[in-house]
Coordinates of C-alpha atoms in Angstrom, one line a residue:
M474 CA 51.3 341.1 13.6
S475 CA 47.9 340.0 11.8
L476 CA 45.1 339.0 14.1
Q477 CA 45.9 335.3 12.2
N478 CA 49.2 335.3 13.0
K479 CA 48.8 336.4 17.1
S480 CA 45.9 333.4 17.2
E481 CA 48.0 330.8 15.5
M482 CA 50.9 331.8 18.3
F483 CA 47.6 331.1 20.9
G484 CA 47.2 328.3 19.3
N485 CA 50.3 326.5 19.6
R486 CA 50.7 327.9 22.8
L487 CA 47.6 326.6 24.0
S488 CA 48.1 322.9 22.4
K489 CA 51.5 322.8 23.9
V490 CA 50.3 323.0 27.9
Y491 CA 47.1 321.4 27.4
R492 CA 49.0 317.9 25.7
H493 CA 51.2 318.7 28.8
L494 CA 48.5 319.5 31.9
Q495 CA 46.3 316.7 30.4
K496 CA 48.8 314.1 30.8
Q497 CA 49.2 314.7 34.8
A498 CA 45.6 315.3 35.8
K499 CA 44.7 312.0 34.1
R500 CA 47.2 310.3 36.6
Q501 CA 46.0 312.1 39.1
G502 CA 42.7 311.5 37.9
I503 CA 41.9 315.3 38.5
S504 CA 39.1 317.0 36.0
C505 CA 39.1 320.2 37.2
Y506 CA 42.6 322.5 36.6
R507 CA 44.3 324.8 35.1
I508 CA 45.0 324.9 32.1
Y509 CA 46.4 328.2 31.4
D510 CA 47.8 331.4 33.2
H511 CA 49.1 334.0 31.4
D512 CA 51.3 332.7 29.2
I513 CA 51.1 334.9 26.2
P514 CA 51.5 338.5 27.3
E515 CA 48.8 339.2 24.5
Y516 CA 46.7 337.0 25.5
P517 CA 45.6 337.6 29.3
F518 CA 43.6 334.7 30.4
S519 CA 43.7 332.3 32.9
I520 CA 41.9 329.2 31.4
D521 CA 40.4 327.2 33.9
L522 CA 38.6 323.0 33.2
Y523 CA 35.8 322.4 34.8
E524 CA 34.7 319.2 33.4
G525 CA 33.7 319.5 30.3
R526 CA 33.4 323.2 30.8
L527 CA 35.7 326.2 30.8
Y528 CA 35.8 329.2 32.7
V529 CA 37.9 331.9 31.2
A530 CA 38.7 335.0 33.3
E531 CA 40.0 337.9 30.6
Y532 CA 42.5 340.4 33.1
G533 CA 42.5 344.1 31.7
R534 CA 43.1 345.7 28.6
R535 CA 46.8 344.9 28.2
H536 CA 46.8 344.3 24.3
N537 CA 45.5 347.9 24.3
L538 CA 42.7 347.2 21.5
G539 CA 39.5 349.3 21.3
D540 CA 36.5 347.6 21.6
E541 CA 36.0 346.5 17.8
A542 CA 39.0 345.2 17.3
H543 CA 38.8 343.4 20.8
G544 CA 35.3 341.9 20.0
E545 CA 37.3 340.4 16.7
W546 CA 40.9 339.7 18.9
Q547 CA 38.2 337.9 21.3
D548 CA 36.2 336.0 18.8
A549 CA 39.4 334.6 17.4
A550 CA 40.6 333.8 21.2
L551 CA 37.7 331.6 21.9
Q552 CA 37.8 329.8 18.4
V553 CA 41.2 328.7 19.2
M554 CA 40.3 327.5 22.5
E555 CA 37.0 325.6 21.0
D556 CA 39.7 323.9 18.1
I557 CA 42.6 323.1 20.9
L558 CA 40.5 321.8 23.5
K559 CA 37.4 320.5 21.9
I560 CA 34.9 323.0 24.1
P561 CA 31.9 324.3 22.3
Q562 CA 32.2 327.6 22.9
D563 CA 28.5 327.3 24.1
K564 CA 30.4 325.6 27.2
I565 CA 32.7 328.4 27.8
F566 CA 32.2 331.0 29.7
V567 CA 34.2 334.2 29.9
R568 CA 34.8 336.6 32.5
Q569 CA 36.6 340.3 31.9
R570 CA 37.8 341.4 35.2
R571 CA 40.5 343.4 36.9
R572 CA 43.0 342.1 39.1
K573 CA 42.2 343.1 42.4
P574 CA 44.0 342.9 45.3
G575 CA 42.4 339.1 47.6
R576 CA 39.2 337.4 46.9
L577 CA 37.4 340.8 47.7
G578 CA 35.2 339.1 43.9
Q579 CA 33.8 336.1 45.9
Y580 CA 31.1 338.0 47.4
Q581 CA 30.2 339.9 44.2
K582 CA 26.8 338.6 42.4
I583 CA 27.1 339.6 38.9
K584 CA 24.3 337.8 37.5
E585 CA 21.3 335.7 38.6
E586 CA 21.3 332.8 36.1
G587 CA 21.4 330.0 38.6
D588 CA 23.7 328.0 36.2
F589 CA 24.7 324.9 39.2
F590 CA 26.3 321.9 38.3
T591 CA 28.4 319.3 40.3
V592 CA 32.0 318.5 39.6
G593 CA 34.4 315.8 41.4
E594 CA 37.1 315.9 43.4
G595 CA 39.4 313.6 45.5
G596 CA 36.3 311.6 45.3
L597 CA 34.1 314.6 46.7
R598 CA 31.4 316.5 44.4
F599 CA 31.5 320.4 44.7
K600 CA 28.6 322.6 43.5
V601 CA 30.2 325.4 40.7
N602 CA 28.6 327.9 39.0
L603 CA 30.5 329.7 36.2
T604 CA 28.2 332.7 35.6
D605 CA 26.9 334.3 38.5
Y606 CA 29.9 335.1 40.2
L607 CA 33.2 336.5 39.8
D608 CA 34.7 333.1 41.6
T609 CA 33.4 329.7 40.4
G610 CA 32.8 328.0 44.3
L611 CA 35.9 326.0 44.1
F612 CA 39.3 327.4 43.7
L613 CA 41.5 325.4 42.2
D614 CA 45.3 326.0 43.7
H615 CA 43.5 324.5 47.0
R616 CA 43.6 320.9 45.9
I617 CA 46.6 319.8 47.7
T618 CA 46.0 321.9 50.9
R619 CA 43.0 320.1 50.9
H620 CA 43.8 316.8 51.0
M621 CA 46.3 318.2 53.4
V622 CA 43.1 318.6 56.1
R623 CA 41.4 315.5 55.2
A624 CA 44.6 313.8 56.0
E625 CA 44.8 315.2 59.5
A626 CA 41.2 316.0 60.6
K627 CA 40.4 312.2 61.6
D628 CA 38.5 312.3 64.8
R629 CA 39.4 316.5 65.5
K630 CA 37.4 319.2 65.7
V631 CA 37.7 321.3 62.8
L632 CA 37.0 324.9 62.7
N633 CA 36.8 326.5 58.9
L634 CA 37.2 329.9 59.2
F635 CA 36.5 332.3 55.6
A636 CA 35.0 329.4 55.0
Y637 CA 33.4 330.7 50.9
T638 CA 31.8 327.0 49.6
G639 CA 33.0 325.2 52.1
S640 CA 35.4 322.9 50.5
F641 CA 37.6 322.7 52.8
S642 CA 34.4 321.7 55.0
V643 CA 33.7 318.7 52.9
Y644 CA 37.4 317.7 53.2
A645 CA 37.5 317.2 57.3
A646 CA 34.4 315.6 57.1
A647 CA 35.3 313.1 54.3
G648 CA 38.8 312.6 56.5
G649 CA 36.5 311.7 59.8
A650 CA 36.4 315.1 62.0
A651 CA 34.3 314.2 65.1
S652 CA 33.0 317.8 64.4
V653 CA 33.0 320.5 61.5
T654 CA 32.0 324.3 62.0
T655 CA 31.8 326.7 59.3
V656 CA 32.0 330.3 59.5
D657 CA 31.7 332.8 57.2
L658 CA 30.2 336.3 56.4
S659 CA 27.8 335.1 53.5
N660 CA 24.6 333.5 54.6
T661 CA 24.8 333.2 50.4
Y662 CA 28.0 331.3 51.2
L663 CA 26.7 329.1 54.0
A664 CA 24.0 327.4 52.0
W665 CA 26.4 326.8 49.7
A666 CA 28.7 325.3 52.0
E667 CA 25.8 323.6 53.9
D668 CA 24.5 322.2 49.9
N669 CA 28.0 321.0 49.7
M670 CA 27.7 319.1 52.6
R671 CA 24.9 317.2 52.0
L672 CA 25.7 316.5 48.2
N673 CA 28.6 314.1 50.3
G674 CA 26.2 312.5 52.7
F675 CA 27.3 315.0 55.7
S676 CA 23.7 316.5 56.9
D677 CA 24.8 315.6 60.5
N678 CA 23.2 318.5 62.6
Q679 CA 25.4 317.6 65.7
K680 CA 28.7 317.1 63.7
Y681 CA 28.3 319.8 61.2
S682 CA 27.1 323.8 62.1
Y683 CA 27.2 326.7 60.3
V684 CA 27.7 330.2 61.6
Q685 CA 27.0 333.6 59.9
A686 CA 29.6 336.1 61.4
D687 CA 32.4 338.7 60.8
V688 CA 35.5 336.3 62.0
K689 CA 37.2 338.8 63.5
Q690 CA 34.2 338.8 65.8
Y691 CA 33.8 335.3 66.4
L692 CA 37.3 334.3 66.6
Q693 CA 37.2 337.7 70.2
D694 CA 34.6 335.9 71.5
L695 CA 35.8 332.2 71.5
K696 CA 36.4 330.2 74.6
A697 CA 40.0 328.2 75.0
D698 CA 40.9 325.0 73.8
Q699 CA 38.0 323.9 71.5
F700 CA 39.1 323.1 68.1
D701 CA 42.0 320.4 66.6
L702 CA 42.4 321.9 64.0
V703 CA 41.8 325.3 62.1
V704 CA 41.5 326.5 58.2
M705 CA 41.7 330.2 57.7
D706 CA 41.3 331.3 54.3
P707 CA 40.6 335.3 54.4
P708 CA 40.3 337.6 51.4
T709 CA 43.4 340.5 51.2
F710 CA 40.8 343.6 52.4
S711 CA 37.3 343.4 53.3
N712 CA 35.1 346.1 54.5
S713 CA 31.5 344.4 54.0
K714 CA 29.1 346.7 55.9
R715 CA 27.9 343.2 57.6
M716 CA 31.3 343.4 59.7
K717 CA 31.4 344.8 63.3
D718 CA 34.7 346.1 62.5
D719 CA 35.2 349.0 59.9
F720 CA 37.6 346.7 58.0
L721 CA 40.1 343.7 57.6
D722 CA 43.5 344.2 56.1
I723 CA 45.4 340.7 56.5
Q724 CA 48.5 342.6 56.6
R725 CA 47.6 344.9 59.4
D726 CA 45.5 342.0 61.1
H727 CA 47.1 338.6 60.6
V728 CA 49.0 338.6 63.7
E729 CA 45.5 338.8 65.6
L730 CA 44.0 336.0 63.9
I731 CA 46.4 333.7 64.1
N732 CA 46.7 334.6 67.9
H733 CA 42.9 334.1 68.8
V734 CA 42.9 331.2 66.2
L735 CA 45.8 329.6 68.8
Y736 CA 43.7 330.6 71.4
A737 CA 41.0 328.4 70.9
M738 CA 43.0 325.3 69.5
R739 CA 44.4 322.6 71.7
A740 CA 47.5 322.1 72.5
G741 CA 48.9 320.7 69.6
G742 CA 46.7 321.8 67.3
I743 CA 47.0 323.0 63.4
L744 CA 46.0 325.8 61.9
Y745 CA 46.3 325.9 58.0
F746 CA 46.8 329.3 57.1
S747 CA 46.5 331.2 53.6
T748 CA 46.8 334.9 52.0
N749 CA 47.3 334.7 48.6
Y750 CA 48.2 338.8 48.9
S751 CA 51.1 338.8 47.0
K752 CA 53.3 341.3 48.9
F753 CA 52.3 339.2 52.2
V754 CA 54.6 339.5 55.5
L755 CA 53.8 336.9 58.0
D756 CA 55.3 338.3 61.3
R757 CA 56.6 335.3 62.8
E758 CA 57.9 337.4 66.4
M759 CA 54.7 338.1 67.4
I760 CA 52.7 334.9 66.7
E761 CA 52.6 333.0 69.9
T762 CA 54.3 329.9 68.8
K763 CA 57.6 328.7 67.0
I764 CA 56.3 325.6 65.5
I765 CA 55.2 327.0 61.6
Q766 CA 56.5 325.6 58.7
D767 CA 56.2 327.5 55.2
I768 CA 54.3 325.0 52.8
S769 CA 53.7 327.6 49.7
K770 CA 55.5 325.0 47.6
A771 CA 54.3 322.2 48.9
S772 CA 50.9 323.0 48.7
T773 CA 50.6 324.3 45.0
P774 CA 49.5 322.2 42.6
F775 CA 50.8 321.3 39.4
D776 CA 48.6 323.0 37.5
F777 CA 49.8 326.5 39.0
Q778 CA 53.6 325.5 39.4
G779 CA 55.2 329.0 38.4
K780 CA 52.3 330.8 38.8
L781 CA 50.8 331.2 42.0
K782 CA 51.2 334.1 44.4
R783 CA 49.8 332.0 47.2
Y784 CA 51.7 331.8 50.2
C785 CA 50.4 328.8 53.0
W786 CA 51.6 327.8 56.2
R787 CA 50.9 325.2 58.3
I788 CA 51.5 326.5 62.0
M789 CA 51.0 324.1 65.2
K790 CA 50.4 324.9 68.5
D791 CA 52.8 324.7 71.6
Q792 CA 52.8 321.7 72.9

């Protein structure tokens, strides 16, 4: 098949899915969402819209093209995106990346352009960056989960673990949380989280705190009955030199992590636990509560239906 024919095929598919998703996004008042996700094997992209800008991740080289042919192919694909989505190419940001287990890339800086801008979600504002990091600062697949946290945060003490840029912290504060503690290993992302909180008017140092820590060690040091609502969205694997333990493996370590959280929660407390490790198996028998609800499907947004390899549970501490 010629490049022109392939481009037409890609354009037809992109046009079809965009028309469909655009209507749903407009009805729901959503301005940041996934448009395309590996729909055609010859075009192994994911394409996310961030209020007039595109973040395009190309995974691997499944099309088996040499460098010169790949350049021509990519140029043609970007032209299709510009024509169909009406977004100029200077607003399209392309990443070539290999799929890694978990969200390992979020702690790897790759440029120093400092190109931050803000986007809206749920009546809140968030800083995103489409140039400097392998991830943007706002994981779109957790849009519904964030709303769930906001709905349950009223007057509760909230703990956000592996917090990244603190979007769950912002939603908890917006929901009227009594306090929000944001924990991450990276000072860079903690500062980003604090910026997001301040951007939304949450700057009370008595209510909102930020802790740079290895989460595994942090949980071991917590006292009982401190928190009412906890969010934990860890990477699949991490071996950062700043970790006190040897490494984190979510399949190996999830029972320990969850049970430490349950210990630190009051009776009736709620944990939202998620992982995007596709082969993950929750060891229910070893978790020290029986109130475990799989909300993977219920927390999957419209733009990720049928394509999201991410699990999510709502776990409650026994009364």
